[in-house]
Tab-separated table of N, CA and C in Angstrom:
chain	number	residue	atom	x	y	z
A	1	UNK	N	-67.717	-79.037	-45.882
A	1	UNK	CA	-67.362	-77.660	-45.599
A	1	UNK	C	-66.203	-77.241	-46.492
A	2	UNK	N	-66.154	-75.984	-46.775
A	2	UNK	CA	-65.056	-75.535	-47.607
A	2	UNK	C	-63.879	-75.069	-46.747
A	3	UNK	N	-62.756	-74.935	-47.393
A	3	UNK	CA	-61.511	-74.623	-46.708
A	3	UNK	C	-61.585	-73.296	-45.952
A	4	UNK	N	-62.135	-72.264	-46.571
A	4	UNK	CA	-62.164	-70.940	-45.943
A	4	UNK	C	-62.956	-70.961	-44.638
A	5	UNK	N	-64.074	-71.666	-44.657
A	5	UNK	CA	-64.910	-71.732	-43.462
A	5	UNK	C	-64.180	-72.453	-42.328
A	6	UNK	N	-63.511	-73.547	-42.649
A	6	UNK	CA	-62.785	-74.299	-41.622
A	6	UNK	C	-61.609	-73.484	-41.099
A	7	UNK	N	-60.898	-72.793	-41.991
A	7	UNK	CA	-59.774	-71.965	-41.551
A	7	UNK	C	-60.244	-70.840	-40.638
A	8	UNK	N	-61.401	-70.251	-40.953
A	8	UNK	CA	-61.953	-69.195	-40.102
A	8	UNK	C	-62.322	-69.758	-38.729
A	9	UNK	N	-62.961	-70.931	-38.711
A	9	UNK	CA	-63.328	-71.559	-37.445
A	9	UNK	C	-62.090	-71.943	-36.644
A	10	UNK	N	-61.053	-72.406	-37.335
A	10	UNK	CA	-59.809	-72.781	-36.669
A	10	UNK	C	-59.175	-71.564	-36.006
A	11	UNK	N	-59.163	-70.446	-36.709
A	11	UNK	CA	-58.594	-69.217	-36.156
A	11	UNK	C	-59.367	-68.774	-34.918
A	12	UNK	N	-60.694	-68.853	-34.983
A	12	UNK	CA	-61.519	-68.475	-33.837
A	12	UNK	C	-61.273	-69.408	-32.658
A	13	UNK	N	-61.137	-70.703	-32.927
A	13	UNK	CA	-60.889	-71.673	-31.862
A	13	UNK	C	-59.538	-71.414	-31.207
A	14	UNK	N	-58.534	-71.061	-32.008
A	14	UNK	CA	-57.217	-70.747	-31.458
A	14	UNK	C	-57.287	-69.518	-30.561
A	15	UNK	N	-58.053	-68.516	-30.986
A	15	UNK	CA	-58.201	-67.306	-30.186
A	15	UNK	C	-58.923	-67.599	-28.873
A	16	UNK	N	-59.968	-68.420	-28.938
A	16	UNK	CA	-60.706	-68.764	-27.724
A	16	UNK	C	-59.824	-69.526	-26.752
A	17	UNK	N	-59.052	-70.475	-27.273
A	17	UNK	CA	-58.168	-71.257	-26.415
A	17	UNK	C	-57.099	-70.367	-25.798
A	18	UNK	N	-56.513	-69.483	-26.584
A	18	UNK	CA	-55.480	-68.580	-26.067
A	18	UNK	C	-56.050	-67.669	-24.983
A	19	UNK	N	-57.257	-67.164	-25.201
A	19	UNK	CA	-57.888	-66.294	-24.209
A	19	UNK	C	-58.165	-67.058	-22.919
A	20	UNK	N	-58.631	-68.297	-23.052
A	20	UNK	CA	-58.923	-69.078	-21.851
A	20	UNK	C	-57.638	-69.449	-21.115
A	21	UNK	N	-56.587	-69.780	-21.860
A	21	UNK	CA	-55.306	-70.088	-21.220
A	21	UNK	C	-54.774	-68.867	-20.479
A	22	UNK	N	-55.009	-67.692	-21.033
A	22	UNK	CA	-54.574	-66.457	-20.376
A	22	UNK	C	-55.322	-66.271	-19.058
A	23	UNK	N	-56.636	-66.548	-19.064
A	23	UNK	CA	-57.399	-66.418	-17.821
A	23	UNK	C	-56.977	-67.476	-16.812
A	24	UNK	N	-56.635	-68.666	-17.300
A	24	UNK	CA	-56.162	-69.705	-16.383
A	24	UNK	C	-54.857	-69.289	-15.724
A	25	UNK	N	-53.950	-68.742	-16.506
A	25	UNK	CA	-52.668	-68.333	-15.936
A	25	UNK	C	-52.848	-67.131	-15.013
A	26	UNK	N	-53.811	-66.251	-15.327
A	26	UNK	CA	-54.074	-65.097	-14.475
A	26	UNK	C	-54.698	-65.537	-13.153
A	27	UNK	N	-55.549	-66.556	-13.210
A	27	UNK	CA	-56.182	-67.059	-11.990
A	27	UNK	C	-55.213	-67.877	-11.158
A	28	UNK	N	-54.139	-68.312	-11.789
A	28	UNK	CA	-53.151	-69.170	-11.126
A	28	UNK	C	-53.839	-70.368	-10.482
A	29	UNK	N	-54.647	-71.006	-11.287
A	29	UNK	CA	-55.392	-72.173	-10.816
A	29	UNK	C	-54.419	-73.278	-10.433
A	30	UNK	N	-54.759	-73.984	-9.386
A	30	UNK	CA	-53.908	-75.074	-8.919
A	30	UNK	C	-54.002	-76.291	-9.828
A	31	UNK	N	-55.088	-76.390	-10.562
A	31	UNK	CA	-55.250	-77.544	-11.441
A	31	UNK	C	-54.494	-77.321	-12.739
A	32	UNK	N	-54.068	-78.396	-13.325
A	32	UNK	CA	-53.396	-78.296	-14.617
A	32	UNK	C	-54.440	-78.098	-15.702
A	33	UNK	N	-53.981	-77.713	-16.877
A	33	UNK	CA	-54.912	-77.500	-17.981
A	33	UNK	C	-55.640	-78.790	-18.329
A	34	UNK	N	-54.945	-79.905	-18.281
A	34	UNK	CA	-55.544	-81.184	-18.663
A	34	UNK	C	-56.694	-81.572	-17.738
A	35	UNK	N	-56.710	-81.032	-16.541
A	35	UNK	CA	-57.786	-81.358	-15.603
A	35	UNK	C	-58.957	-80.384	-15.701
A	36	UNK	N	-58.794	-79.316	-16.446
A	36	UNK	CA	-59.843	-78.323	-16.585
A	36	UNK	C	-60.764	-78.726	-17.738
A	37	UNK	N	-62.045	-78.884	-17.444
A	37	UNK	CA	-63.003	-79.370	-18.444
A	37	UNK	C	-63.171	-78.395	-19.605
A	38	UNK	N	-63.229	-77.119	-19.327
A	38	UNK	CA	-63.409	-76.142	-20.409
A	38	UNK	C	-62.182	-76.130	-21.315
A	39	UNK	N	-60.993	-76.192	-20.748
A	39	UNK	CA	-59.773	-76.212	-21.558
A	39	UNK	C	-59.747	-77.456	-22.438
A	40	UNK	N	-60.121	-78.604	-21.867
A	40	UNK	CA	-60.149	-79.847	-22.654
A	40	UNK	C	-61.127	-79.728	-23.819
A	41	UNK	N	-62.276	-79.118	-23.565
A	41	UNK	CA	-63.283	-78.944	-24.619
A	41	UNK	C	-62.753	-78.037	-25.734
A	42	UNK	N	-62.140	-76.921	-25.365
A	42	UNK	CA	-61.592	-76.005	-26.368
A	42	UNK	C	-60.457	-76.662	-27.148
A	43	UNK	N	-59.624	-77.411	-26.463
A	43	UNK	CA	-58.515	-78.110	-27.119
A	43	UNK	C	-59.049	-79.182	-28.072
A	44	UNK	N	-60.098	-79.883	-27.679
A	44	UNK	CA	-60.700	-80.907	-28.539
A	44	UNK	C	-61.303	-80.272	-29.794
A	45	UNK	N	-61.947	-79.129	-29.634
A	45	UNK	CA	-62.485	-78.414	-30.800
A	45	UNK	C	-61.369	-78.033	-31.761
A	46	UNK	N	-60.262	-77.568	-31.218
A	46	UNK	CA	-59.123	-77.167	-32.037
A	46	UNK	C	-58.547	-78.363	-32.796
A	47	UNK	N	-58.374	-79.480	-32.099
A	47	UNK	CA	-57.858	-80.692	-32.758
A	47	UNK	C	-58.808	-81.170	-33.848
A	48	UNK	N	-60.098	-81.117	-33.573
A	48	UNK	CA	-61.101	-81.545	-34.551
A	48	UNK	C	-61.032	-80.692	-35.814
A	49	UNK	N	-60.909	-79.393	-35.649
A	49	UNK	CA	-60.831	-78.504	-36.807
A	49	UNK	C	-59.544	-78.718	-37.593
A	50	UNK	N	-58.451	-78.987	-36.894
A	50	UNK	CA	-57.188	-79.261	-37.589
A	50	UNK	C	-57.308	-80.524	-38.430
A	51	UNK	N	-57.958	-81.536	-37.886
A	51	UNK	CA	-58.137	-82.781	-38.639
A	51	UNK	C	-59.064	-82.575	-39.835
A	52	UNK	N	-60.098	-81.780	-39.666
A	52	UNK	CA	-60.991	-81.485	-40.790
A	52	UNK	C	-60.237	-80.767	-41.902
A	53	UNK	N	-59.374	-79.827	-41.509
A	53	UNK	CA	-58.602	-79.090	-42.505
A	53	UNK	C	-57.660	-80.026	-43.252
A	54	UNK	N	-57.051	-80.966	-42.537
A	54	UNK	CA	-56.191	-81.950	-43.200
A	54	UNK	C	-56.998	-82.815	-44.165
A	55	UNK	N	-58.203	-83.180	-43.770
A	55	UNK	CA	-59.057	-83.987	-44.642
A	55	UNK	C	-59.441	-83.207	-45.896
A	56	UNK	N	-59.733	-81.934	-45.741
A	56	UNK	CA	-60.079	-81.101	-46.895
A	56	UNK	C	-58.882	-80.996	-47.834
A	57	UNK	N	-57.690	-80.833	-47.276
A	57	UNK	CA	-56.486	-80.771	-48.108
A	57	UNK	C	-56.305	-82.073	-48.878
A	58	UNK	N	-56.553	-83.195	-48.222
A	58	UNK	CA	-56.447	-84.486	-48.890
A	58	UNK	C	-57.429	-84.626	-50.035
A	59	UNK	N	-58.653	-84.181	-49.816
A	59	UNK	CA	-59.673	-84.246	-50.868
A	59	UNK	C	-59.287	-83.335	-52.029
A	60	UNK	N	-58.789	-82.147	-51.713
A	60	UNK	CA	-58.379	-81.223	-52.777
A	60	UNK	C	-57.247	-81.817	-53.611
A	61	UNK	N	-56.276	-82.449	-52.949
A	61	UNK	CA	-55.168	-83.078	-53.673
A	61	UNK	C	-55.676	-84.220	-54.550
A	62	UNK	N	-56.583	-85.022	-54.007
A	62	UNK	CA	-57.141	-86.137	-54.763
A	62	UNK	C	-57.906	-85.643	-55.983
A	63	UNK	N	-58.699	-84.605	-55.796
A	63	UNK	CA	-59.474	-84.051	-56.904
A	63	UNK	C	-58.569	-83.428	-57.963
A	64	UNK	N	-57.490	-82.783	-57.536
A	64	UNK	CA	-56.554	-82.194	-58.500
A	64	UNK	C	-55.877	-83.288	-59.316
A	65	UNK	N	-55.497	-84.381	-58.658
A	65	UNK	CA	-54.872	-85.497	-59.367
A	65	UNK	C	-55.861	-86.131	-60.346
A	66	UNK	N	-57.106	-86.270	-59.941
A	66	UNK	CA	-58.125	-86.844	-60.823
A	66	UNK	C	-58.363	-85.931	-62.025
A	67	UNK	N	-58.398	-84.643	-61.788
A	67	UNK	CA	-58.584	-83.684	-62.884
A	67	UNK	C	-57.419	-83.763	-63.867
A	68	UNK	N	-56.211	-83.917	-63.343
A	68	UNK	CA	-55.034	-84.029	-64.208
A	68	UNK	C	-55.100	-85.314	-65.036
A	69	UNK	N	-55.507	-86.415	-64.402
A	69	UNK	CA	-55.639	-87.675	-65.144
A	69	UNK	C	-56.682	-87.558	-66.250
A	70	UNK	N	-57.805	-86.899	-65.941
A	70	UNK	CA	-58.844	-86.704	-66.952
A	70	UNK	C	-58.322	-85.874	-68.125
A	71	UNK	N	-57.556	-84.832	-67.809
A	71	UNK	CA	-57.009	-83.976	-68.871
A	71	UNK	C	-56.009	-84.750	-69.721
A	72	UNK	N	-55.159	-85.558	-69.068
A	72	UNK	CA	-54.186	-86.364	-69.810
A	72	UNK	C	-54.896	-87.396	-70.683
A	73	UNK	N	-55.939	-87.995	-70.142
A	73	UNK	CA	-56.693	-88.994	-70.899
A	73	UNK	C	-57.367	-88.340	-72.104
A	74	UNK	N	-57.956	-87.180	-71.890
A	74	UNK	CA	-58.612	-86.466	-72.991
A	74	UNK	C	-57.588	-86.050	-74.044
A	75	UNK	N	-56.413	-85.635	-73.616
A	75	UNK	CA	-55.366	-85.244	-74.562
A	75	UNK	C	-54.876	-86.461	-75.330
A	76	UNK	N	-54.787	-87.602	-74.671
A	76	UNK	CA	-54.370	-88.837	-75.330
A	76	UNK	C	-55.390	-89.312	-76.333
A	77	UNK	N	-56.660	-89.206	-75.996
A	77	UNK	CA	-57.731	-89.612	-76.909
A	77	UNK	C	-57.744	-88.690	-78.119
A	78	UNK	N	-57.561	-87.406	-77.898
A	78	UNK	CA	-57.554	-86.436	-78.991
A	78	UNK	C	-56.361	-86.678	-79.914
A	79	UNK	N	-55.190	-86.941	-79.324
A	79	UNK	CA	-53.993	-87.194	-80.132
A	79	UNK	C	-54.158	-88.489	-80.922
A	80	UNK	N	-54.778	-89.489	-80.334
A	80	UNK	CA	-55.004	-90.762	-81.015
A	80	UNK	C	-56.004	-90.630	-82.149
A	81	UNK	N	-56.981	-89.760	-82.020
A	81	UNK	CA	-58.001	-89.572	-83.053
A	81	UNK	C	-57.446	-88.814	-84.251
A	82	UNK	N	-56.450	-87.962	-84.023
A	82	UNK	CA	-55.873	-87.173	-85.109
A	82	UNK	C	-54.994	-88.010	-86.022
A	83	UNK	N	-54.450	-89.086	-85.516
A	83	UNK	CA	-53.524	-89.902	-86.314
A	83	UNK	C	-54.199	-90.698	-87.336
């Protein structure tokens, strides 16, 4: 998945969780959030998306470093051929 899609899904998940937390507080449920199955599911989705976004950032950093190494190697080969 690409970064934009995950960020959009993350934003939607945050909105859904916030809306559900608002309804929980409005209902003044006696149970805590951790005991509510729907809240746990929404929170798990949010954590999953955050981890995916971190993984995408890691891949992007790795690819940028690899691209830089390739460019440096190509520049070194070109400089060596000119001598």
